[in-house]
PDB file of C-alpha atoms in Angstrom:
ATOM      1  CA  GLU J   1      -5.005  81.709  49.214  1.00 47.00           C
ATOM      2  CA  ASN J   2      -3.330  84.873  50.455  1.00 46.00           C
ATOM      3  CA  ILE J   3       0.014  85.480  48.762  1.00 45.00           C
ATOM      4  CA  ASP J   4       1.986  88.455  50.080  1.00 50.00           C
ATOM      5  CA  SER J   5       5.229  88.650  48.084  1.00 52.00           C
ATOM      6  CA  SER J   6       6.533  88.129  44.560  1.00 55.00           C
ATOM      7  CA  SER J   7       8.667  85.200  45.752  1.00 64.00           C
ATOM      8  CA  GLU J   8       5.571  83.548  47.197  1.00 66.00           C
ATOM      9  CA  VAL J   9       3.771  84.126  43.895  1.00 62.00           C
ATOM     10  CA  SER J  10       6.652  82.459  42.025  1.00 64.00           C
ATOM     11  CA  THR J  11       6.683  79.500  44.428  1.00 71.00           C
ATOM     12  CA  PHE J  12       2.911  79.098  44.168  1.00 66.00           C
ATOM     13  CA  LEU J  13       2.986  79.185  40.357  1.00 66.00           C
ATOM     14  CA  GLN J  14       5.878  76.714  40.179  1.00 69.00           C
ATOM     15  CA  ASN J  15       4.076  74.311  42.527  1.00 71.00           C
ATOM     16  CA  ALA J  16       1.030  74.589  40.263  1.00 71.00           C
ATOM     17  CA  GLY J  17       3.154  73.663  37.235  1.00 65.00           C
ATOM     18  CA  ILE J  18       3.494  77.099  35.622  1.00 69.00           C
ATOM     19  CA  ILE J  19       6.945  77.288  34.000  1.00 65.00           C
ATOM     20  CA  LEU J  20       8.795  80.531  34.635  1.00 57.00           C
ATOM     21  CA  GLY J  21      11.646  81.976  32.548  1.00 55.00           C
ATOM     22  CA  THR J  22      14.252  79.434  31.407  1.00 47.00           C
ATOM     23  CA  GLU J  23      13.139  76.752  33.848  1.00 48.00           C
ATOM     24  CA  THR J  24      12.271  74.367  31.026  1.00 46.00           C
ATOM     25  CA  ALA J  25      15.717  74.432  29.480  1.00 43.00           C
ATOM     26  CA  SER J  26      17.619  74.384  32.770  1.00 45.00           C
ATOM     27  CA  LYS J  27      15.698  71.504  34.367  1.00 48.00           C
ATOM     28  CA  GLY J  28      14.703  69.560  31.281  1.00 44.00           C
ATOM     29  CA  ILE J  29      10.993  69.846  32.022  1.00 45.00           C
ATOM     30  CA  ARG J  30       8.668  68.666  29.271  1.00 47.00           C
ATOM     31  CA  ASP J  31       5.911  71.245  28.965  1.00 47.00           C
ATOM     32  CA  ASP J  32       4.086  69.672  26.005  1.00 49.00           C
ATOM     33  CA  LEU J  33       4.417  72.978  24.125  1.00 47.00           C
ATOM     34  CA  VAL J  34       1.947  74.862  26.321  1.00 52.00           C
ATOM     35  CA  GLY J  35       4.344  76.510  28.811  1.00 69.00           C
ATOM     36  CA  ILE J  36       3.059  74.346  31.663  1.00 74.00           C
ATOM     37  CA  ASP J  37       4.589  71.404  33.496  1.00 75.00           C
ATOM     38  CA  LEU J  38       1.593  69.102  33.050  1.00 73.00           C
ATOM     39  CA  SER J  39       2.871  66.576  35.597  1.00 74.00           C
ATOM     40  CA  LYS J  40       2.294  69.251  38.275  1.00 78.00           C
ATOM     41  CA  PHE J  41      -0.487  71.290  36.691  1.00 81.00           C
ATOM     42  CA  THR J  42      -2.925  68.401  36.135  1.00 82.00           C
ATOM     43  CA  PRO J  43      -2.931  67.200  39.794  1.00 84.00           C
ATOM     44  CA  PHE J  44      -3.183  70.856  40.890  1.00 85.00           C
ATOM     45  CA  LEU J  45      -6.274  71.306  38.684  1.00 86.00           C
ATOM     46  CA  HIS J  46      -7.920  68.206  40.155  1.00 87.00           C
ATOM     47  CA  ARG J  47      -7.321  69.433  43.708  1.00 86.00           C
ATOM     48  CA  TYR J  48      -8.538  72.924  42.785  1.00 87.00           C
ATOM     49  CA  ALA J  49     -11.696  71.619  41.089  1.00 87.00           C
ATOM     50  CA  PHE J  50     -12.529  69.466  44.102  1.00 87.00           C
ATOM     51  CA  HIS J  51     -11.814  72.252  46.625  1.00 88.00           C
ATOM     52  CA  HIS J  52     -13.971  74.737  44.678  1.00 87.00           C
ATOM     53  CA  ARG J  53     -16.677  72.263  43.651  1.00 87.00           C
ATOM     54  CA  GLY J  54     -20.066  73.871  43.025  1.00 86.00           C
ATOM     55  CA  THR J  55     -18.555  77.274  42.222  1.00 88.00           C
ATOM     56  CA  ASP J  56     -17.656  79.071  38.990  1.00 88.00           C
ATOM     57  CA  GLN J  57     -13.944  78.525  39.761  1.00 87.00           C
ATOM     58  CA  GLY J  58     -14.493  74.804  40.183  1.00 86.00           C
ATOM     59  CA  ARG J  59     -16.467  74.552  36.945  1.00 87.00           C
ATOM     60  CA  THR J  60     -13.736  76.488  35.109  1.00 87.00           C
ATOM     61  CA  ALA J  61     -11.114  74.052  36.420  1.00 86.00           C
ATOM     62  CA  LEU J  62     -13.251  71.112  35.260  1.00 87.00           C
ATOM     63  CA  SER J  63     -13.565  72.657  31.829  1.00 86.00           C
ATOM     64  CA  ILE J  64      -9.751  73.003  31.578  1.00 85.00           C
ATOM     65  CA  ILE J  65      -9.373  69.362  32.669  1.00 84.00           C
ATOM     66  CA  GLU J  66     -11.833  68.408  29.914  1.00 84.00           C
ATOM     67  CA  LYS J  67      -9.772  70.286  27.308  1.00 81.00           C
ATOM     68  CA  LEU J  68      -6.510  68.683  28.496  1.00 79.00           C
ATOM     69  CA  SER J  69      -8.133  65.236  28.380  1.00 79.00           C
ATOM     70  CA  ALA J  70      -9.307  65.876  24.798  1.00 75.00           C
ATOM     71  CA  ARG J  71      -5.669  66.397  23.738  1.00 71.00           C
ATOM     72  CA  ARG J  72      -4.711  62.857  24.669  1.00 67.00           C
ATOM     73  CA  VAL J  73      -3.976  60.383  21.907  1.00 60.00           C
ATOM     74  CA  PRO J  74      -4.074  56.573  22.058  1.00 60.00           C
ATOM     75  CA  PHE J  75      -0.867  55.029  23.367  1.00 58.00           C
ATOM     76  CA  SER J  76       1.166  53.502  20.554  1.00 59.00           C
ATOM     77  CA  PHE J  77       3.801  50.872  21.251  1.00 54.00           C
ATOM     78  CA  ARG J  78       7.134  51.558  19.558  1.00 55.00           C
ATOM     79  CA  ASP J  79       8.136  47.903  19.387  1.00 51.00           C
ATOM     80  CA  HIS J  80       5.210  46.189  17.693  1.00 47.00           C
ATOM     81  CA  LYS J  81       6.965  42.837  17.513  1.00 51.00           C
ATOM     82  CA  LYS J  82       7.258  42.537  21.277  1.00 57.00           C
ATOM     83  CA  ASN J  83       4.041  44.501  21.832  1.00 59.00           C
ATOM     84  CA  CYS J  84       5.702  46.583  24.518  1.00 61.00           C
ATOM     85  CA  ALA J  85       7.501  49.890  24.991  1.00 57.00           C
ATOM     86  CA  THR J  86      10.280  51.040  27.298  1.00 57.00           C
ATOM     87  CA  ILE J  87       9.618  54.467  28.788  1.00 52.00           C
ATOM     88  CA  ASN J  88      12.676  56.523  29.710  1.00 49.00           C
ATOM     89  CA  ASP J  89      12.829  58.321  33.016  1.00 47.00           C
ATOM     90  CA  ASN J  90      14.009  61.945  33.420  1.00 47.00           C
ATOM     91  CA  ILE J  91      17.687  61.016  33.107  1.00 44.00           C
ATOM     92  CA  GLY J  92      17.296  58.813  30.063  1.00 46.00           C
ATOM     93  CA  ASN J  93      17.306  55.352  31.613  1.00 49.00           C
ATOM     94  CA  GLY J  94      14.792  52.891  30.229  1.00 49.00           C
ATOM     95  CA  ARG J  95      13.486  51.645  33.562  1.00 54.00           C
ATOM     96  CA  ASN J  96       9.737  51.475  33.070  1.00 62.00           C
ATOM     97  CA  VAL J  97       8.073  49.014  30.724  1.00 69.00           C
ATOM     98  CA  ILE J  98       4.539  49.322  29.400  1.00 73.00           C
ATOM     99  CA  SER J  99       3.293  46.142  27.805  1.00 77.00           C
ATOM    100  CA  HIS J 100      -0.050  45.219  26.335  1.00 77.00           C
ATOM    101  CA  GLU J 101      -0.849  41.691  27.482  1.00 82.00           C
ATOM    102  CA  GLU J 102      -3.980  40.019  26.163  1.00 82.00           C
ATOM    103  CA  LYS J 103      -6.089  37.195  27.583  1.00 85.00           C
ATOM    104  CA  ILE J 104      -4.448  37.058  31.004  1.00 91.00           C
ATOM    105  CA  LEU J 105      -7.853  36.124  32.399  1.00 92.00           C
ATOM    106  CA  PRO J 106     -10.191  33.768  30.520  1.00 92.00           C
ATOM    107  CA  SER J 107     -13.676  35.192  29.997  1.00 92.00           C
ATOM    108  CA  ARG J 108     -15.103  32.415  32.201  1.00 93.00           C
ATOM    109  CA  VAL J 109     -12.976  33.612  35.129  1.00 94.00           C
ATOM    110  CA  VAL J 110     -14.021  37.245  34.592  1.00 93.00           C
ATOM    111  CA  THR J 111     -17.688  36.189  34.610  1.00 93.00           C
ATOM    112  CA  GLU J 112     -17.281  34.213  37.839  1.00 92.00           C
ATOM    113  CA  VAL J 113     -15.404  37.040  39.569  1.00 93.00           C
ATOM    114  CA  MET J 114     -18.116  39.526  38.592  1.00 94.00           C
ATOM    115  CA  GLU J 115     -20.781  37.192  39.999  1.00 92.00           C
ATOM    116  CA  VAL J 116     -18.947  37.162  43.329  1.00 92.00           C
ATOM    117  CA  MET J 117     -18.591  40.963  43.172  1.00 93.00           C
ATOM    118  CA  ASP J 118     -22.364  41.235  42.702  1.00 93.00           C
ATOM    119  CA  VAL J 119     -22.818  39.348  45.982  1.00 92.00           C
ATOM    120  CA  ILE J 120     -20.316  41.623  47.755  1.00 93.00           C
ATOM    121  CA  LYS J 121     -21.963  44.801  46.465  1.00 93.00           C
ATOM    122  CA  GLU J 122     -25.464  43.545  47.284  1.00 91.00           C
ATOM    123  CA  ARG J 123     -24.409  42.943  50.902  1.00 92.00           C
ATOM    124  CA  GLN J 124     -22.437  46.225  51.049  1.00 92.00           C
ATOM    125  CA  TRP J 125     -19.177  44.527  52.029  1.00 93.00           C
ATOM    126  CA  LEU J 126     -16.896  46.896  50.129  1.00 92.00           C
ATOM    127  CA  SER J 127     -14.656  48.993  52.384  1.00 90.00           C
ATOM    128  CA  THR J 128     -16.034  52.383  53.401  1.00 89.00           C
ATOM    129  CA  ASN J 129     -12.678  53.649  54.711  1.00 88.00           C
ATOM    130  CA  PRO J 130     -11.967  57.200  53.425  1.00 85.00           C
ATOM    131  CA  ASP J 131     -10.042  57.326  50.151  1.00 82.00           C
ATOM    132  CA  SER J 132      -6.587  58.896  50.536  1.00 77.00           C
ATOM    133  CA  VAL J 133      -7.226  61.309  47.623  1.00 73.00           C
ATOM    134  CA  ASP J 134     -10.752  62.658  47.998  1.00 74.00           C
ATOM    135  CA  GLY J 135     -11.786  61.413  51.456  1.00 79.00           C
ATOM    136  CA  LEU J 136     -14.878  59.667  50.056  1.00 81.00           C
ATOM    137  CA  PRO J 137     -15.611  55.958  50.767  1.00 87.00           C
ATOM    138  CA  SER J 138     -12.963  53.923  48.928  1.00 88.00           C
ATOM    139  CA  LEU J 139     -15.321  51.023  48.066  1.00 89.00           C
ATOM    140  CA  HIS J 140     -12.433  48.587  47.648  1.00 90.00           C
ATOM    141  CA  LEU J 141     -11.391  45.193  48.951  1.00 91.00           C
ATOM    142  CA  ASN J 142      -8.076  43.367  49.322  1.00 90.00           C
ATOM    143  CA  LEU J 143      -7.460  39.812  48.197  1.00 91.00           C
ATOM    144  CA  ILE J 144      -3.777  39.861  49.135  1.00 88.00           C
ATOM    145  CA  THR J 145      -2.254  41.727  52.083  1.00 87.00           C
ATOM    146  CA  ASP J 146       1.507  41.905  52.718  1.00 86.00           C
ATOM    147  CA  GLY J 147       2.051  39.221  50.086  1.00 83.00           C
ATOM    148  CA  SER J 148      -0.345  36.699  51.643  1.00 87.00           C
ATOM    149  CA  PRO J 149      -4.018  35.889  50.984  1.00 86.00           C
ATOM    150  CA  LEU J 150      -6.366  37.835  53.241  1.00 87.00           C
ATOM    151  CA  PHE J 151      -7.894  34.543  54.427  1.00 86.00           C
ATOM    152  CA  ALA J 152      -6.261  31.120  54.689  1.00 79.00           C
ATOM    153  CA  GLN J 153      -7.597  29.053  51.815  1.00 71.00           C
ATOM    154  CA  GLU J 154      -8.658  25.734  53.300  1.00 66.00           C
ATOM    155  CA  SER J 155     -11.259  24.960  50.644  1.00 69.00           C
ATOM    156  CA  THR J 156     -12.937  26.869  47.831  1.00 73.00           C
ATOM    157  CA  PRO J 157     -16.648  27.587  48.452  1.00 72.00           C
ATOM    158  CA  SER J 158     -19.016  25.852  46.061  1.00 71.00           C
ATOM    159  CA  GLN J 159     -21.210  27.761  43.635  1.00 67.00           C
ATOM    160  CA  SER J 160     -24.291  26.874  45.687  1.00 65.00           C
ATOM    161  CA  THR J 161     -22.781  28.744  48.655  1.00 67.00           C
ATOM    162  CA  PHE J 162     -23.167  32.017  46.776  1.00 70.00           C
ATOM    163  CA  GLN J 163     -26.831  31.367  46.153  1.00 70.00           C
ATOM    164  CA  SER J 164     -27.617  30.983  49.856  1.00 73.00           C
ATOM    165  CA  ASP J 165     -28.055  33.493  52.681  1.00 79.00           C
ATOM    166  CA  SER J 166     -25.215  31.871  54.610  1.00 84.00           C
ATOM    167  CA  VAL J 167     -22.496  33.175  52.266  1.00 88.00           C
ATOM    168  CA  THR J 168     -19.817  35.174  54.119  1.00 90.00           C
ATOM    169  CA  PHE J 169     -17.316  37.876  53.162  1.00 92.00           C
ATOM    170  CA  GLU J 170     -14.546  35.321  53.708  1.00 89.00           C
ATOM    171  CA  ASP J 171     -16.255  32.935  51.238  1.00 89.00           C
ATOM    172  CA  CYS J 172     -16.230  35.695  48.596  1.00 91.00           C
ATOM    173  CA  ILE J 173     -12.569  36.625  49.099  1.00 92.00           C
ATOM    174  CA  VAL J 174     -11.414  32.992  49.089  1.00 91.00           C
ATOM    175  CA  LYS J 175     -13.410  32.304  45.918  1.00 91.00           C
ATOM    176  CA  MET J 176     -12.005  35.320  44.035  1.00 92.00           C
ATOM    177  CA  THR J 177      -8.464  34.561  45.193  1.00 92.00           C
ATOM    178  CA  SER J 178      -8.735  30.969  44.006  1.00 91.00           C
ATOM    179  CA  LEU J 179     -10.065  32.155  40.626  1.00 92.00           C
ATOM    180  CA  LEU J 180      -7.460  34.864  40.003  1.00 93.00           C
ATOM    181  CA  LYS J 181      -4.270  33.643  41.660  1.00 91.00           C
ATOM    182  CA  PRO J 182      -3.294  30.898  39.167  1.00 92.00           C
ATOM    183  CA  HIS J 183      -3.607  33.242  36.181  1.00 93.00           C
ATOM    184  CA  LEU J 184      -1.831  36.157  37.841  1.00 90.00           C
ATOM    185  CA  ASN J 185       1.006  33.994  39.181  1.00 89.00           C
ATOM    186  CA  ASP J 186       1.467  31.656  36.222  1.00 90.00           C
ATOM    187  CA  LYS J 187       0.823  34.125  33.398  1.00 90.00           C
ATOM    188  CA  LEU J 188       1.134  37.754  34.447  1.00 91.00           C
ATOM    189  CA  LEU J 189       3.944  37.439  36.997  1.00 90.00           C
ATOM    190  CA  LYS J 190       5.929  35.244  34.636  1.00 90.00           C
ATOM    191  CA  ARG J 191       5.533  37.821  31.858  1.00 87.00           C
ATOM    192  CA  VAL J 192       6.482  40.751  34.130  1.00 86.00           C
ATOM    193  CA  ARG J 193       9.676  38.979  35.175  1.00 86.00           C
ATOM    194  CA  GLN J 194      10.462  38.302  31.523  1.00 85.00           C
ATOM    195  CA  LEU J 195       9.943  41.949  30.503  1.00 80.00           C
ATOM    196  CA  THR J 196      11.924  43.375  33.439  1.00 77.00           C
ATOM    197  CA  ASN J 197      14.651  40.718  33.340  1.00 77.00           C
ATOM    198  CA  SER J 198      13.928  39.939  36.974  1.00 77.00           C
ATOM    199  CA  SER J 199      13.725  36.697  38.910  1.00 69.00           C
TER     200      SER J 199
END
């Protein structure tokens, strides 16, 4: 990029996460002891690496990303009894909860969902709409849209349906929704409401 003035240089560096002068103290930015606002610098590096892919600059950016990733440590929960942690926001309010929940989905359900996914991938039914980040095919699917199942669930397709050529995309979505919805609604949603004190 062409940068013509010192003020533009400062703005560019700040947008990239480079901390200038007493910015850390005045704004309360956590720089992780490296003089960089990592919440801005890391996304900037990803964009830079993608934009300059295949060049020395792009490879250098990837190598910095690799070094930053190597500095990460496993997340440790402060409250081991409840197996969850409250993460404070920038002004000190504990608004975000990270909780480690085990066995939300039984292994049988995971196996059945993956079998349906194999059918979807084999028939290339995953969405090819451009991803909002990199513009490449998103390869995703929705089970729920605007709070409602993508397809009205009149009956759940039998297992034999998935072994025939007549299986449809709707069959796959209905099957996965019927497998996942009870566990997500009865277990996960209930637990989220409990942790966030929400009804």
